[in-house]
Amino acid sequence: MAAGAMIAGLLHTVPALAATFDALVADAVPGAQREHIVDAWMLETAIAEGVTSAVRSRVASHLRHLQESGADAVLVTCSSIGEAAEQAAESLTIPILRVDAPMAAQAIASLPSPAISSGLVRPDTPSGGRTTQEQTASGRVAVLATNTATLGPTTRLIEREAAARGVDASVTATVVEGAAAARAGGDQAGHDRLIADAVRAAAADAGADVIVLAQASMAAAAESAGVAIPVLTSPAGGVALLAETLTPSDPGRPDASANRPAAPGSGGTLDTENGASS
């Protein structure tokens, strides 16, 4: 690997997703080194107890380690710890990216645009002048997850995005019952089927305008839902944001490696709580 190669850090809580994201980043940023940290304890604790101070401390420690290891930017692939990652990022000097941030932005951007009536003549205005009336954009976003720990962070992220854009978004959040148990038991097909059924119900019964699948592990199920409205998932958008951060399109803008020394190692490094392997 060349001395100036970019280093992409990735922090996971689902071990099975490390290989998925490794392949996505390898395609999106050719030649980049990838350093992964996988810590399933964080998600297990978040599900059982919430995002506790111990979880926040562990998130901060992992992100600090990735920065000290030479990462130019880090993608946090677990939505449940997204807010903890944002908090930890305040004391770091490299970009810390939430995998669900692009999805939240796309959800709000995908809401139906309101009709805009322009050139209305109102006789009660001075000189009978013309006014332009604009309606505030609005719509319904349905967030689906397979565990309760993800619902709050993703819902708040979408609501924050809506507020920033001046959009009146109604966000509902639902756990897909039985999906997590099916996946834990090795029944990936059953997991995907339950999510697809929930997507169809949200589109038909709940009348959602956009559906958000809050966890990266749900992405495969989106393809089989077959609904007419947008069904958004996080992996592709998160990796695209990471790629943009590492390799800015403006040739006059220095890339993320400009202010760091070259780091040793090669792509595909995997750190876990039980040790490290390459």
mmCIF file with all atom_site columns, N, CA, C and O in Angstrom, residues 205-229:
data_model
loop_
_atom_site.group_PDB
_atom_site.id
_atom_site.type_symbol
_atom_site.label_atom_id
_atom_site.label_alt_id
_atom_site.label_comp_id
_atom_site.label_asym_id
_atom_site.label_entity_id
_atom_site.label_seq_id
_atom_site.pdbx_PDB_ins_code
_atom_site.Cartn_x
_atom_site.Cartn_y
_atom_site.Cartn_z
_atom_site.occupancy
_atom_site.B_iso_or_equiv
_atom_site.pdbx_formal_charge
_atom_site.auth_seq_id
_atom_site.auth_comp_id
_atom_site.auth_asym_id
_atom_site.auth_atom_id
_atom_site.pdbx_PDB_model_num
ATOM 1   N N  . ASP A 1 205 ? -51.457 0.550  5.213  1.00 0.00 ? 205 ASP A N  1
ATOM 2   C CA . ASP A 1 205 ? -52.294 0.841  6.382  1.00 0.00 ? 205 ASP A CA 1
ATOM 3   C C  . ASP A 1 205 ? -51.924 2.162  7.055  1.00 0.00 ? 205 ASP A C  1
ATOM 4   O O  . ASP A 1 205 ? -52.803 2.930  7.455  1.00 0.00 ? 205 ASP A O  1
ATOM 5   N N  . ALA A 1 206 ? -50.629 2.417  7.194  1.00 0.00 ? 206 ALA A N  1
ATOM 6   C CA . ALA A 1 206 ? -50.199 3.632  7.881  1.00 0.00 ? 206 ALA A CA 1
ATOM 7   C C  . ALA A 1 206 ? -50.152 4.839  6.951  1.00 0.00 ? 206 ALA A C  1
ATOM 8   O O  . ALA A 1 206 ? -50.046 5.973  7.409  1.00 0.00 ? 206 ALA A O  1
ATOM 9   N N  . GLY A 1 207 ? -50.221 4.602  5.653  1.00 0.00 ? 207 GLY A N  1
ATOM 10  C CA . GLY A 1 207 ? -50.222 5.708  4.701  1.00 0.00 ? 207 GLY A CA 1
ATOM 11  C C  . GLY A 1 207 ? -48.933 6.504  4.674  1.00 0.00 ? 207 GLY A C  1
ATOM 12  O O  . GLY A 1 207 ? -48.947 7.719  4.457  1.00 0.00 ? 207 GLY A O  1
ATOM 13  N N  . ALA A 1 208 ? -47.816 5.843  4.871  1.00 0.00 ? 208 ALA A N  1
ATOM 14  C CA . ALA A 1 208 ? -46.530 6.540  4.881  1.00 0.00 ? 208 ALA A CA 1
ATOM 15  C C  . ALA A 1 208 ? -46.176 7.048  3.485  1.00 0.00 ? 208 ALA A C  1
ATOM 16  O O  . ALA A 1 208 ? -46.537 6.447  2.472  1.00 0.00 ? 208 ALA A O  1
ATOM 17  N N  . ASP A 1 209 ? -45.455 8.165  3.439  1.00 0.00 ? 209 ASP A N  1
ATOM 18  C CA . ASP A 1 209 ? -44.926 8.693  2.182  1.00 0.00 ? 209 ASP A CA 1
ATOM 19  C C  . ASP A 1 209 ? -43.524 8.165  1.907  1.00 0.00 ? 209 ASP A C  1
ATOM 20  O O  . ASP A 1 209 ? -43.113 8.039  0.746  1.00 0.00 ? 209 ASP A O  1
ATOM 21  N N  . VAL A 1 210 ? -42.782 7.873  2.960  1.00 0.00 ? 210 VAL A N  1
ATOM 22  C CA . VAL A 1 210 ? -41.424 7.347  2.875  1.00 0.00 ? 210 VAL A CA 1
ATOM 23  C C  . VAL A 1 210 ? -41.244 6.341  4.003  1.00 0.00 ? 210 VAL A C  1
ATOM 24  O O  . VAL A 1 210 ? -41.730 6.561  5.115  1.00 0.00 ? 210 VAL A O  1
ATOM 25  N N  . ILE A 1 211 ? -40.558 5.249  3.719  1.00 0.00 ? 211 ILE A N  1
ATOM 26  C CA . ILE A 1 211 ? -40.265 4.253  4.751  1.00 0.00 ? 211 ILE A CA 1
ATOM 27  C C  . ILE A 1 211 ? -38.762 4.164  4.930  1.00 0.00 ? 211 ILE A C  1
ATOM 28  O O  . ILE A 1 211 ? -38.006 4.081  3.957  1.00 0.00 ? 211 ILE A O  1
ATOM 29  N N  . VAL A 1 212 ? -38.330 4.193  6.183  1.00 0.00 ? 212 VAL A N  1
ATOM 30  C CA . VAL A 1 212 ? -36.914 4.131  6.526  1.00 0.00 ? 212 VAL A CA 1
ATOM 31  C C  . VAL A 1 212 ? -36.647 2.836  7.280  1.00 0.00 ? 212 VAL A C  1
ATOM 32  O O  . VAL A 1 212 ? -37.298 2.564  8.295  1.00 0.00 ? 212 VAL A O  1
ATOM 33  N N  . LEU A 1 213 ? -35.722 2.036  6.779  1.00 0.00 ? 213 LEU A N  1
ATOM 34  C CA . LEU A 1 213 ? -35.283 0.833  7.493  1.00 0.00 ? 213 LEU A CA 1
ATOM 35  C C  . LEU A 1 213 ? -34.057 1.236  8.305  1.00 0.00 ? 213 LEU A C  1
ATOM 36  O O  . LEU A 1 213 ? -32.985 1.481  7.757  1.00 0.00 ? 213 LEU A O  1
ATOM 37  N N  . ALA A 1 214 ? -34.247 1.305  9.619  1.00 0.00 ? 214 ALA A N  1
ATOM 38  C CA . ALA A 1 214 ? -33.284 1.998  10.476 1.00 0.00 ? 214 ALA A CA 1
ATOM 39  C C  . ALA A 1 214 ? -31.943 1.301  10.615 1.00 0.00 ? 214 ALA A C  1
ATOM 40  O O  . ALA A 1 214 ? -30.941 1.957  10.914 1.00 0.00 ? 214 ALA A O  1
ATOM 41  N N  . GLN A 1 215 ? -31.900 -0.005 10.423 1.00 0.00 ? 215 GLN A N  1
ATOM 42  C CA . GLN A 1 215 ? -30.647 -0.731 10.648 1.00 0.00 ? 215 GLN A CA 1
ATOM 43  C C  . GLN A 1 215 ? -30.054 -1.228 9.330  1.00 0.00 ? 215 GLN A C  1
ATOM 44  O O  . GLN A 1 215 ? -30.774 -1.655 8.424  1.00 0.00 ? 215 GLN A O  1
ATOM 45  N N  . ALA A 1 216 ? -28.732 -1.197 9.264  1.00 0.00 ? 216 ALA A N  1
ATOM 46  C CA . ALA A 1 216 ? -28.056 -1.661 8.053  1.00 0.00 ? 216 ALA A CA 1
ATOM 47  C C  . ALA A 1 216 ? -28.368 -3.121 7.755  1.00 0.00 ? 216 ALA A C  1
ATOM 48  O O  . ALA A 1 216 ? -28.421 -3.533 6.591  1.00 0.00 ? 216 ALA A O  1
ATOM 49  N N  . SER A 1 217 ? -28.605 -3.901 8.797  1.00 0.00 ? 217 SER A N  1
ATOM 50  C CA . SER A 1 217 ? -28.888 -5.334 8.612  1.00 0.00 ? 217 SER A CA 1
ATOM 51  C C  . SER A 1 217 ? -30.235 -5.591 7.942  1.00 0.00 ? 217 SER A C  1
ATOM 52  O O  . SER A 1 217 ? -30.518 -6.710 7.522  1.00 0.00 ? 217 SER A O  1
ATOM 53  N N  . MET A 1 218 ? -31.066 -4.555 7.803  1.00 0.00 ? 218 MET A N  1
ATOM 54  C CA . MET A 1 218 ? -32.386 -4.701 7.194  1.00 0.00 ? 218 MET A CA 1
ATOM 55  C C  . MET A 1 218 ? -32.371 -4.445 5.692  1.00 0.00 ? 218 MET A C  1
ATOM 56  O O  . MET A 1 218 ? -33.381 -4.645 5.013  1.00 0.00 ? 218 MET A O  1
ATOM 57  N N  . ALA A 1 219 ? -31.249 -4.004 5.159  1.00 0.00 ? 219 ALA A N  1
ATOM 58  C CA . ALA A 1 219 ? -31.213 -3.506 3.788  1.00 0.00 ? 219 ALA A CA 1
ATOM 59  C C  . ALA A 1 219 ? -31.661 -4.529 2.755  1.00 0.00 ? 219 ALA A C  1
ATOM 60  O O  . ALA A 1 219 ? -32.385 -4.201 1.809  1.00 0.00 ? 219 ALA A O  1
ATOM 61  N N  . ALA A 1 220 ? -31.257 -5.786 2.925  1.00 0.00 ? 220 ALA A N  1
ATOM 62  C CA . ALA A 1 220 ? -31.587 -6.798 1.919  1.00 0.00 ? 220 ALA A CA 1
ATOM 63  C C  . ALA A 1 220 ? -33.082 -7.014 1.788  1.00 0.00 ? 220 ALA A C  1
ATOM 64  O O  . ALA A 1 220 ? -33.579 -7.394 0.712  1.00 0.00 ? 220 ALA A O  1
ATOM 65  N N  . ALA A 1 221 ? -33.822 -6.777 2.857  1.00 0.00 ? 221 ALA A N  1
ATOM 66  C CA . ALA A 1 221 ? -35.260 -7.022 2.829  1.00 0.00 ? 221 ALA A CA 1
ATOM 67  C C  . ALA A 1 221 ? -36.018 -5.999 2.004  1.00 0.00 ? 221 ALA A C  1
ATOM 68  O O  . ALA A 1 221 ? -37.151 -6.252 1.584  1.00 0.00 ? 221 ALA A O  1
ATOM 69  N N  . ALA A 1 222 ? -35.424 -4.841 1.760  1.00 0.00 ? 222 ALA A N  1
ATOM 70  C CA . ALA A 1 222 ? -36.127 -3.779 1.042  1.00 0.00 ? 222 ALA A CA 1
ATOM 71  C C  . ALA A 1 222 ? -36.484 -4.179 -0.373 1.00 0.00 ? 222 ALA A C  1
ATOM 72  O O  . ALA A 1 222 ? -37.517 -3.757 -0.908 1.00 0.00 ? 222 ALA A O  1
ATOM 73  N N  . GLU A 1 223 ? -35.647 -4.996 -0.994 1.00 0.00 ? 223 GLU A N  1
ATOM 74  C CA . GLU A 1 223 ? -35.829 -5.321 -2.397 1.00 0.00 ? 223 GLU A CA 1
ATOM 75  C C  . GLU A 1 223 ? -37.102 -6.118 -2.669 1.00 0.00 ? 223 GLU A C  1
ATOM 76  O O  . GLU A 1 223 ? -37.681 -6.037 -3.756 1.00 0.00 ? 223 GLU A O  1
ATOM 77  N N  . SER A 1 224 ? -37.534 -6.903 -1.681 1.00 0.00 ? 224 SER A N  1
ATOM 78  C CA . SER A 1 224 ? -38.692 -7.774 -1.920 1.00 0.00 ? 224 SER A CA 1
ATOM 79  C C  . SER A 1 224 ? -40.010 -7.169 -1.493 1.00 0.00 ? 224 SER A C  1
ATOM 80  O O  . SER A 1 224 ? -41.053 -7.804 -1.644 1.00 0.00 ? 224 SER A O  1
ATOM 81  N N  . ALA A 1 225 ? -40.021 -5.947 -0.972 1.00 0.00 ? 225 ALA A N  1
ATOM 82  C CA . ALA A 1 225 ? -41.259 -5.370 -0.448 1.00 0.00 ? 225 ALA A CA 1
ATOM 83  C C  . ALA A 1 225 ? -42.244 -5.018 -1.557 1.00 0.00 ? 225 ALA A C  1
ATOM 84  O O  . ALA A 1 225 ? -43.457 -5.202 -1.414 1.00 0.00 ? 225 ALA A O  1
ATOM 85  N N  . GLY A 1 226 ? -41.739 -4.485 -2.664 1.00 0.00 ? 226 GLY A N  1
ATOM 86  C CA . GLY A 1 226 ? -42.597 -4.203 -3.801 1.00 0.00 ? 226 GLY A CA 1
ATOM 87  C C  . GLY A 1 226 ? -43.637 -3.131 -3.574 1.00 0.00 ? 226 GLY A C  1
ATOM 88  O O  . GLY A 1 226 ? -44.803 -3.296 -3.967 1.00 0.00 ? 226 GLY A O  1
ATOM 89  N N  . VAL A 1 227 ? -43.251 -2.006 -2.944 1.00 0.00 ? 227 VAL A N  1
ATOM 90  C CA . VAL A 1 227 ? -44.189 -0.906 -2.748 1.00 0.00 ? 227 VAL A CA 1
ATOM 91  C C  . VAL A 1 227 ? -43.807 0.260  -3.642 1.00 0.00 ? 227 VAL A C  1
ATOM 92  O O  . VAL A 1 227 ? -42.673 0.358  -4.116 1.00 0.00 ? 227 VAL A O  1
ATOM 93  N N  . ALA A 1 228 ? -44.774 1.169  -3.853 1.00 0.00 ? 228 ALA A N  1
ATOM 94  C CA . ALA A 1 228 ? -44.559 2.258  -4.802 1.00 0.00 ? 228 ALA A CA 1
ATOM 95  C C  . ALA A 1 228 ? -43.814 3.438  -4.187 1.00 0.00 ? 228 ALA A C  1
ATOM 96  O O  . ALA A 1 228 ? -43.292 4.279  -4.923 1.00 0.00 ? 228 ALA A O  1
ATOM 97  N N  . ILE A 1 229 ? -43.777 3.525  -2.879 1.00 0.00 ? 229 ILE A N  1
ATOM 98  C CA . ILE A 1 229 ? -43.123 4.669  -2.233 1.00 0.00 ? 229 ILE A CA 1
ATOM 99  C C  . ILE A 1 229 ? -41.669 4.345  -1.943 1.00 0.00 ? 229 ILE A C  1
ATOM 100 O O  . ILE A 1 229 ? -41.276 3.179  -1.949 1.00 0.00 ? 229 ILE A O  1
#
